[in-house]
Tab-separated table of C-alpha atoms and ligand atoms in Angstrom:
chain	number	residue	atom	x	y	z
H	18	MET	CA	57.789	-106.743	126.547
H	19	ARG	CA	58.342	-104.774	123.381
H	20	THR	CA	61.818	-103.310	122.764
H	21	VAL	CA	62.034	-100.055	120.846
H	22	TYR	CA	65.609	-99.196	120.046
H	23	LEU	CA	66.062	-95.445	119.668
H	24	ASP	CA	69.784	-95.256	120.422
H	25	ASN	CA	71.138	-95.722	116.909
H	26	ASN	CA	73.635	-92.872	117.261
H	27	ALA	CA	75.320	-94.991	119.942
H	28	THR	CA	75.373	-98.033	117.688
H	29	THR	CA	73.147	-99.719	115.118
H	30	PRO	CA	72.089	-103.351	114.805
H	31	VAL	CA	74.194	-105.256	112.268
H	32	ALA	CA	72.105	-105.856	109.132
H	33	PRO	CA	71.613	-109.609	108.458
H	34	ALA	CA	73.403	-109.541	105.069
H	35	VAL	CA	76.278	-107.644	106.690
H	36	PHE	CA	76.580	-110.312	109.366
H	37	GLU	CA	76.644	-113.053	106.731
H	38	SER	CA	79.406	-111.259	104.840
H	39	MET	CA	81.718	-111.678	107.847
H	40	ARG	CA	81.260	-115.388	108.431
H	41	PRO	CA	83.702	-116.821	105.827
H	42	PHE	CA	86.592	-114.835	107.308
H	43	TYR	CA	86.091	-116.455	110.703
H	44	THR	CA	85.743	-119.941	109.185
H	45	GLU	CA	87.262	-121.271	105.938
H	46	HIS	CA	88.948	-118.034	104.821
H	47	PHE	CA	90.658	-117.268	108.106
H	48	GLY	CA	94.103	-116.695	106.571
H	49	ASN	CA	96.229	-113.592	106.911
H	50	PRO	CA	95.856	-111.394	103.806
H	51	SER	CA	99.650	-110.896	103.788
H	52	SER	CA	100.377	-114.651	103.643
H	53	GLY	CA	102.027	-115.943	100.489
H	54	HIS	CA	100.229	-119.304	100.529
H	55	HIS	CA	96.768	-119.949	99.128
H	56	LEU	CA	94.951	-119.306	102.431
H	57	GLY	CA	95.979	-115.671	102.170
H	58	ASP	CA	94.366	-115.254	98.760
H	59	LYS	CA	90.669	-114.948	99.651
H	60	PRO	CA	91.241	-112.581	102.601
H	61	ALA	CA	93.520	-110.376	100.467
H	62	GLU	CA	90.921	-110.347	97.700
H	63	ALA	CA	88.201	-109.499	100.239
H	64	VAL	CA	90.139	-106.447	101.463
H	65	ARG	CA	90.762	-105.289	97.867
H	66	ASN	CA	87.141	-105.822	96.964
H	67	ALA	CA	85.891	-104.004	100.089
H	68	ARG	CA	88.180	-101.061	99.344
H	69	ALA	CA	86.743	-100.741	95.828
H	70	ARG	CA	83.133	-100.887	97.066
H	71	LEU	CA	83.762	-98.380	99.838
H	72	ALA	CA	85.516	-96.039	97.415
H	73	ALA	CA	82.435	-96.167	95.177
H	74	PHE	CA	80.179	-95.463	98.154
H	75	LEU	CA	82.242	-92.481	99.347
H	76	GLY	CA	83.236	-91.162	95.934
H	77	CYS	CA	86.958	-91.347	96.663
H	78	LEU	CA	89.980	-93.167	95.310
H	79	GLU	CA	90.724	-96.637	96.640
H	80	THR	CA	94.202	-95.458	97.623
H	81	GLU	CA	92.676	-92.704	99.759
H	82	ILE	CA	91.070	-95.209	102.169
H	83	ILE	CA	92.930	-96.264	105.312
H	84	PHE	CA	91.109	-98.917	107.324
H	85	THR	CA	91.157	-98.339	111.085
H	86	SER	CA	89.775	-100.010	114.197
H	87	CYS	CA	87.037	-97.397	114.787
H	88	GLY	CA	85.978	-93.794	114.316
H	89	THR	CA	87.991	-92.719	117.358
H	90	GLU	CA	91.173	-94.080	115.810
H	91	ALA	CA	90.412	-92.369	112.503
H	92	ASP	CA	89.941	-89.031	114.316
H	93	ASN	CA	93.199	-89.436	116.239
H	94	LEU	CA	95.150	-90.433	113.120
H	95	ALA	CA	93.745	-87.482	111.214
H	96	ILE	CA	94.633	-84.881	113.825
H	97	ARG	CA	98.054	-86.139	114.860
H	98	GLY	CA	98.969	-87.077	111.300
H	99	ILE	CA	98.343	-83.558	110.013
H	100	VAL	CA	100.163	-81.628	112.721
H	101	ASP	CA	103.141	-83.991	112.529
H	102	ALA	CA	103.408	-83.446	108.778
H	103	ASP	CA	104.005	-79.694	109.126
H	104	ARG	CA	105.846	-78.798	112.307
H	105	ASN	CA	105.803	-75.081	111.528
H	106	ARG	CA	102.093	-74.552	111.937
H	107	ARG	CA	101.013	-74.576	115.601
H	108	HIS	CA	97.371	-73.505	115.489
H	109	VAL	CA	94.288	-75.718	115.305
H	110	VAL	CA	90.639	-74.743	114.831
H	111	THR	CA	87.798	-76.941	116.023
H	112	SER	CA	84.355	-76.477	117.578
H	113	LEU	CA	83.068	-76.742	121.130
H	114	VAL	CA	80.564	-79.413	120.086
H	115	GLU	CA	82.942	-82.038	118.661
H	116	HIS	CA	82.966	-85.618	119.898
H	117	SER	CA	85.580	-86.419	122.552
H	118	ALA	CA	87.440	-88.452	119.886
H	119	VAL	CA	88.329	-85.066	118.346
H	120	LEU	CA	88.320	-82.807	121.406
H	121	ASN	CA	90.684	-84.924	123.486
H	122	PRO	CA	93.461	-85.309	120.879
H	123	ILE	CA	93.197	-81.552	120.319
H	124	LYS	CA	93.380	-80.876	124.065
H	125	ARG	CA	96.546	-82.976	124.062
H	126	LEU	CA	97.981	-80.713	121.364
H	127	GLU	CA	97.009	-77.695	123.454
H	128	SER	CA	98.907	-79.120	126.428
H	129	GLN	CA	101.892	-79.482	124.103
H	130	GLY	CA	101.884	-75.787	123.235
H	131	PHE	CA	99.511	-75.566	120.257
H	132	ARG	CA	97.119	-72.642	120.128
H	133	VAL	CA	93.552	-73.866	119.724
H	134	THR	CA	90.479	-71.912	118.628
H	135	TYR	CA	87.267	-73.551	119.831
H	136	LEU	CA	84.406	-72.230	117.727
H	137	PRO	CA	81.225	-71.559	119.696
H	138	VAL	CA	77.697	-72.392	118.530
H	139	ASP	CA	74.443	-70.541	119.059
H	140	ARG	CA	71.246	-71.865	120.637
H	141	ALA	CA	70.330	-73.551	117.340
H	142	GLY	CA	73.688	-75.339	117.192
H	143	HIS	CA	74.982	-73.160	114.330
H	144	LEU	CA	78.733	-72.572	114.248
H	145	ASP	CA	80.079	-69.041	114.515
H	146	MET	CA	81.301	-68.739	110.924
H	147	ASN	CA	82.597	-65.185	111.421
H	148	MET	CA	84.866	-66.387	114.163
H	149	LEU	CA	86.038	-69.180	111.884
H	150	ARG	CA	86.853	-66.671	109.120
H	151	ASP	CA	88.778	-64.502	111.584
H	152	ALA	CA	90.618	-67.387	113.218
H	153	VAL	CA	92.052	-69.160	110.192
H	154	THR	CA	95.414	-67.968	108.885
H	155	ASN	CA	98.160	-69.608	106.913
H	156	GLN	CA	99.690	-70.517	110.295
H	157	THR	CA	96.732	-72.815	110.996
H	158	ALA	CA	97.731	-76.472	110.824
H	159	LEU	CA	94.244	-77.962	110.776
H	160	ILE	CA	90.516	-77.283	110.905
H	161	SER	CA	88.530	-80.169	112.381
H	162	VAL	CA	84.738	-79.838	112.341
H	163	MET	CA	82.149	-82.591	112.463
H	164	PHE	CA	79.651	-83.251	109.670
H	165	ALA	CA	76.683	-83.834	111.975
H	166	ASN	CA	76.520	-83.634	115.738
H	167	ASN	CA	76.009	-86.956	117.506
H	168	GLU	CA	73.787	-85.479	120.251
H	169	THR	CA	71.522	-83.115	118.322
H	170	GLY	CA	71.958	-84.204	114.689
H	171	VAL	CA	72.683	-80.575	113.681
H	172	MET	CA	74.710	-80.453	110.462
H	173	HIS	CA	77.560	-78.034	109.926
H	174	PRO	CA	78.068	-76.032	106.712
H	175	ILE	CA	81.071	-78.084	105.626
H	176	HIS	CA	80.992	-76.631	102.105
H	177	ASP	CA	81.517	-73.096	103.409
H	178	ILE	CA	84.121	-74.267	105.901
H	179	ALA	CA	85.988	-76.045	103.093
H	180	LYS	CA	86.072	-72.815	101.071
H	181	ILE	CA	87.676	-70.959	103.990
H	182	ALA	CA	90.151	-73.809	104.521
H	183	ARG	CA	91.095	-73.840	100.834
H	184	ALA	CA	91.577	-70.067	100.722
H	185	HIS	CA	94.258	-70.383	103.412
H	186	ASP	CA	95.652	-73.709	102.224
H	187	VAL	CA	94.662	-75.331	105.532
H	188	PRO	CA	93.704	-79.022	105.624
H	189	LEU	CA	90.127	-79.737	106.721
H	190	HIS	CA	89.256	-82.857	108.718
H	191	VAL	CA	85.591	-83.807	108.930
H	192	ASP	CA	84.376	-86.325	111.503
H	193	ALA	CA	81.543	-87.792	109.440
H	194	VAL	CA	80.855	-90.691	111.805
H	195	GLN	CA	77.251	-89.530	112.316
H	196	GLY	CA	76.478	-88.476	108.774
H	197	VAL	CA	77.612	-91.309	106.557
H	198	GLY	CA	74.810	-93.763	105.905
H	199	LYS	CA	72.077	-91.298	106.920
H	200	VAL	CA	72.394	-88.651	104.202
H	201	PRO	CA	74.201	-88.761	100.827
H	202	PHE	CA	77.908	-88.233	101.408
H	203	LYS	CA	80.529	-87.995	98.660
H	204	MET	CA	84.086	-86.861	99.286
H	205	ASN	CA	84.107	-84.406	96.408
H	206	ASP	CA	80.814	-82.750	97.328
H	207	VAL	CA	81.966	-82.312	100.905
H	208	GLY	CA	85.334	-80.777	100.038
H	209	ALA	CA	87.244	-82.170	103.031
H	210	ASP	CA	90.852	-83.367	102.962
H	211	LEU	CA	90.355	-86.012	105.651
H	212	VAL	CA	87.176	-87.810	106.670
H	213	SER	CA	86.517	-90.245	109.529
H	214	ILE	CA	83.833	-92.916	109.366
H	215	SER	CA	82.782	-95.836	111.588
H	216	ALA	CA	80.948	-98.978	110.409
H	217	HIS	CA	78.868	-99.599	113.530
H	218	LYS	CA	76.963	-96.349	112.975
H	219	PHE	CA	75.554	-97.616	109.666
H	220	HIS	CA	74.581	-101.223	110.439
H	221	GLY	CA	78.107	-102.630	110.255
H	222	PRO	CA	80.035	-104.252	113.109
H	223	LYS	CA	81.851	-102.474	115.925
H	224	GLY	CA	85.628	-102.240	115.741
H	225	VAL	CA	86.139	-101.125	112.153
H	226	GLY	CA	86.276	-97.681	110.584
H	227	ALA	CA	88.238	-95.739	108.038
H	228	LEU	CA	90.138	-92.533	107.579
H	229	ILE	CA	89.959	-91.111	104.077
H	230	VAL	CA	92.991	-88.974	103.257
H	231	LYS	CA	92.633	-87.082	100.011
H	232	LYS	CA	95.443	-87.593	97.529
H	233	GLY	CA	98.086	-84.890	97.881
H	234	THR	CA	97.363	-84.210	101.584
H	235	ARG	CA	100.522	-83.963	103.702
H	236	TRP	CA	99.860	-86.478	106.431
H	237	THR	CA	102.112	-88.686	108.594
H	238	PRO	CA	101.174	-92.136	109.916
H	239	MET	CA	101.058	-92.620	113.674
H	240	LEU	CA	101.469	-96.390	114.000
H	241	LEU	CA	104.681	-97.904	112.769
H	242	GLY	CA	104.965	-101.538	111.763
H	243	GLY	CA	104.395	-103.613	108.645
H	244	SER	CA	103.318	-102.580	105.201
H	245	GLN	CA	99.550	-103.048	105.575
H	246	GLU	CA	97.517	-100.098	104.262
H	247	ARG	CA	100.692	-99.156	102.371
H	248	GLY	CA	102.450	-98.521	105.675
H	249	ARG	CA	99.952	-95.846	106.664
H	250	ARG	CA	98.194	-97.959	109.267
H	251	PRO	CA	100.136	-101.142	109.919
H	252	GLY	CA	98.611	-104.150	111.696
H	253	THR	CA	96.979	-107.303	110.349
H	254	GLU	CA	93.724	-106.265	108.749
H	255	ASN	CA	90.363	-106.931	110.386
H	256	VAL	CA	89.298	-108.798	107.246
H	257	ALA	CA	85.799	-109.742	108.432
H	258	GLY	CA	85.174	-106.217	109.686
H	259	ILE	CA	86.451	-104.616	106.500
H	260	ALA	CA	84.317	-106.914	104.319
H	261	ALA	CA	81.351	-106.140	106.554
H	262	MET	CA	81.913	-102.373	106.347
H	263	ALA	CA	81.704	-102.633	102.550
H	264	ALA	CA	78.483	-104.655	102.836
H	265	ALA	CA	77.150	-102.095	105.350
H	266	SER	CA	77.921	-99.250	102.950
H	267	GLU	CA	75.753	-100.955	100.341
H	268	TYR	CA	72.990	-101.529	102.879
H	269	ALA	CA	73.260	-97.835	103.793
H	270	GLU	CA	73.216	-96.695	100.159
H	271	SER	CA	70.063	-98.682	99.486
H	272	HIS	CA	68.356	-97.157	102.552
H	273	LEU	CA	69.271	-93.488	102.014
H	274	GLU	CA	65.890	-92.855	100.447
H	275	ARG	CA	64.191	-94.378	103.475
H	276	TYR	CA	66.139	-92.002	105.735
H	277	ALA	CA	65.080	-89.035	103.616
H	278	THR	CA	61.415	-90.030	103.745
H	279	ASP	CA	60.225	-92.528	106.375
H	280	VAL	CA	62.912	-92.029	109.003
H	281	ARG	CA	62.537	-88.248	108.825
H	282	ARG	CA	58.741	-88.539	108.960
H	283	LEU	CA	58.907	-90.867	111.984
H	284	ARG	CA	61.369	-88.583	113.795
H	285	ASP	CA	59.168	-85.569	113.097
H	286	GLU	CA	56.052	-87.462	114.223
H	287	LEU	CA	57.766	-88.444	117.447
H	288	GLU	CA	58.654	-84.816	118.176
H	289	HIS	CA	55.258	-83.480	117.120
H	290	GLU	CA	53.242	-85.984	119.160
H	291	ILE	CA	55.361	-85.529	122.272
H	292	MET	CA	55.177	-81.736	122.013
H	293	GLN	CA	51.402	-81.915	121.559
H	294	ALA	CA	51.052	-84.052	124.672
H	295	ILE	CA	53.650	-82.158	126.756
H	296	PRO	CA	53.589	-78.550	125.535
H	297	ASP	CA	56.683	-77.281	127.374
H	298	THR	CA	58.937	-79.864	125.723
H	299	PHE	CA	61.643	-78.381	123.489
H	300	VAL	CA	63.813	-79.755	120.705
H	301	ASN	CA	67.510	-78.854	120.673
H	302	GLY	CA	68.497	-77.744	117.197
H	303	GLY	CA	64.929	-78.354	116.057
H	304	GLY	CA	64.908	-75.472	113.588
H	305	SER	CA	68.327	-76.330	112.138
H	306	GLU	CA	69.299	-78.579	109.307
H	307	ARG	CA	69.663	-81.994	110.946
H	308	ILE	CA	70.390	-85.550	109.941
H	309	PRO	CA	66.940	-87.160	109.643
H	310	ASN	CA	67.216	-89.739	112.412
H	311	THR	CA	68.121	-87.654	115.464
H	312	SER	CA	65.992	-85.809	117.997
H	313	ASN	CA	67.253	-84.246	121.206
H	314	MET	CA	64.324	-83.283	123.429
H	315	GLY	CA	64.217	-81.423	126.722
H	316	PHE	CA	61.579	-82.130	129.382
H	317	PRO	CA	61.784	-79.136	131.766
H	318	GLY	CA	61.929	-79.996	135.439
H	319	LEU	CA	62.714	-83.654	134.825
H	320	ASP	CA	65.963	-85.503	135.274
H	321	ALA	CA	66.871	-87.284	132.033
H	322	HIS	CA	68.413	-90.223	133.877
H	323	ALA	CA	65.256	-90.852	135.909
H	324	LEU	CA	63.263	-90.666	132.688
H	325	LEU	CA	65.625	-93.036	130.872
H	326	VAL	CA	65.248	-95.629	133.636
H	327	ARG	CA	61.449	-95.458	133.349
H	328	LEU	CA	61.624	-95.642	129.551
H	329	ASP	CA	63.887	-98.668	129.791
H	330	GLU	CA	61.324	-100.353	132.059
H	331	VAL	CA	58.824	-100.224	129.206
H	332	GLY	CA	61.420	-101.318	126.640
H	333	ILE	CA	62.342	-97.924	125.128
H	334	CYS	CA	66.117	-97.474	124.714
H	335	ALA	CA	67.345	-93.882	124.367
H	336	SER	CA	70.201	-91.911	125.878
H	337	ALA	CA	71.154	-88.707	127.669
H	338	GLY	CA	73.966	-86.440	126.616
H	339	SER	CA	75.354	-86.108	130.086
H	340	ALA	CA	78.137	-88.346	131.296
H	341	CYS	CA	78.654	-89.741	134.753
H	342	HIS	CA	81.963	-88.706	136.294
H	343	SER	CA	82.768	-89.988	139.797
H	344	GLY	CA	79.124	-90.484	140.628
H	345	ALA	CA	78.011	-86.999	139.524
H	346	PHE	CA	76.373	-86.225	136.195
H	347	GLU	CA	78.030	-83.522	134.177
H	348	PRO	CA	75.851	-81.684	131.692
H	349	SER	CA	76.492	-82.423	128.030
H	350	HIS	CA	79.262	-80.201	126.636
H	351	VAL	CA	77.235	-79.908	123.429
H	352	LEU	CA	74.078	-78.632	125.114
H	353	SER	CA	76.115	-76.372	127.406
H	354	ALA	CA	77.808	-74.877	124.333
H	355	MET	CA	74.341	-74.246	122.884
H	356	GLY	CA	73.584	-72.118	125.942
H	357	LEU	CA	71.361	-74.465	127.933
H	358	THR	CA	71.554	-74.110	131.710
H	359	PRO	CA	72.818	-77.206	133.590
H	360	GLU	CA	69.200	-77.897	134.664
H	361	GLU	CA	67.908	-77.627	131.089
H	362	ALA	CA	70.713	-79.833	129.775
H	363	ALA	CA	70.038	-82.394	132.510
H	364	SER	CA	66.451	-82.732	131.264
H	365	CYS	CA	67.393	-83.705	127.701
H	366	ILE	CA	67.143	-87.055	125.995
H	367	ARG	CA	68.395	-88.139	122.601
H	368	PHE	CA	66.192	-90.355	120.467
H	369	SER	CA	67.993	-91.712	117.411
H	370	LEU	CA	66.140	-93.792	114.824
H	371	SER	CA	67.363	-95.997	111.996
H	372	ALA	CA	66.064	-97.504	108.790
H	373	MET	CA	64.850	-100.383	110.973
H	374	THR	CA	62.570	-98.170	113.111
H	375	THR	CA	58.899	-98.855	112.378
H	376	ASP	CA	55.643	-96.887	112.575
H	377	GLU	CA	54.597	-99.201	115.416
H	378	ASP	CA	57.767	-98.344	117.340
H	379	ILE	CA	57.012	-94.647	117.160
H	380	ALA	CA	53.305	-95.124	117.932
H	381	TYR	CA	54.340	-97.043	121.074
H	382	CYS	CA	56.716	-94.220	122.091
H	383	THR	CA	54.191	-91.475	121.543
H	384	GLU	CA	51.837	-93.387	123.919
H	385	GLU	CA	54.379	-94.306	126.554
H	386	ILE	CA	56.636	-91.243	126.750
H	387	PRO	CA	53.914	-88.689	127.641
H	388	ARG	CA	52.398	-91.146	130.123
H	389	ILE	CA	55.752	-91.614	131.882
H	390	VAL	CA	56.604	-87.898	131.815
H	391	HIS	CA	53.226	-86.979	133.349
H	392	HIS	CA	53.675	-89.674	135.976
H	393	LEU	CA	57.180	-88.480	136.915
H	394	ARG	CA	56.032	-84.875	137.059
H	395	ARG	CA	53.122	-85.742	139.353
H	396	ASN	CA	55.559	-87.563	141.632
H	397	PHE	CA	58.064	-84.734	141.544
H	398	ILE	CA	55.416	-82.185	142.423
H	399	SER	CA	53.936	-84.261	145.242
H	400	ALA	CA	57.379	-85.173	146.626
Z	519	LIG	N1	82.726	-89.227	116.233
Z	519	LIG	C1	81.415	-89.113	116.454
Z	519	LIG	C2	80.683	-87.908	115.972
Z	519	LIG	C3	80.724	-90.125	117.126
Z	519	LIG	O1	79.421	-90.006	117.337
Z	519	LIG	C4	81.445	-91.256	117.563
Z	519	LIG	C5	80.763	-92.330	118.324
Z	519	LIG	O2	79.756	-92.124	118.962
Z	519	LIG	C6	82.818	-91.335	117.292
Z	519	LIG	C7	83.424	-90.299	116.628
Z	519	LIG	C8	83.636	-92.506	117.714
Z	519	LIG	O3	83.380	-93.626	116.891
Z	519	LIG	P1	83.777	-95.097	117.387
Z	519	LIG	O4	82.721	-95.523	118.350
Z	519	LIG	O5	83.784	-95.941	116.152
Z	519	LIG	O6	85.124	-95.003	117.995
């Protein structure tokens, strides 16, 4: 059976050259980069070299990069590290559509007495910028807003948010886990003070990410230990992962054009063909500026989980935004924030493509998905 992988926002396949870049650090160059003997030399050089390549990719200084174990860690370090650096400011601004790696650390702050403004979004996924302007004061410790939403792909106007942050001298954290590697992303263009990234979202391995902290930002480390990452994130470096993230950044850079052209075209074809075949289908955030690989489609009257099982049976891997809690499915907080009813949200599926998605993959999906949807609907109606 054919497998069509359309769940790249969950994780991407490791690119072959990226995989090869890891091998030496599990075999002959296994040493600890902090070791004084010769077996520490190559690993230490690999971390230095990876830092330089990643800095070039992101348009930041090498000293601004802090390697972490994942995007979640980078988000946590960013949030806690900022509020701990200025104990006088007790207000945080974020949005209702952030990933749980941002929402949950902020909820923790709220339980500790911080005031939190959760910015709403409209049906298109656009942030309420007026509310942002009204909410931010010089008592605000942090603004944390994602670059692109993981469920819908909708991009936020980070430039405009950065201007508001700067006007009030408030640090801006941007969770760019879903943007980096899919659209051009340079620190200076974005205007953020802190940025989180994760290698496994751009054809690198799982378990390695980075937090970029712009020079001059008042930020306090969370982990305490040795002097790795200049004491900002102690712990023996994941040398293979760090080397691989640098290789993945180069893979991503060389495929940005493909995202802008072929990946976007394939995503649009997928949506167009499905909507032609099933006219009541809708696309969440369809009219908004989106990263080119993501489509979140609703199939009214259907249960996304039933549909996902049938898609999986024919080899199509996608995902639903809802999460299973104690046996019951809760609607996606992102789609709920966009104003979808629980029934509408429960009918939505995310398809996320990558530079490895082919025309044949999408042709297969545009055959199979309408067939399965019609079949399920017939069954639902007759049941
Ligand atoms: N932020 C966003 C927007 C994400 O989509 C994800 C993962 O899906 C994360 C953070 C967490 O990244 P990681 O899986 O590396 O912890």
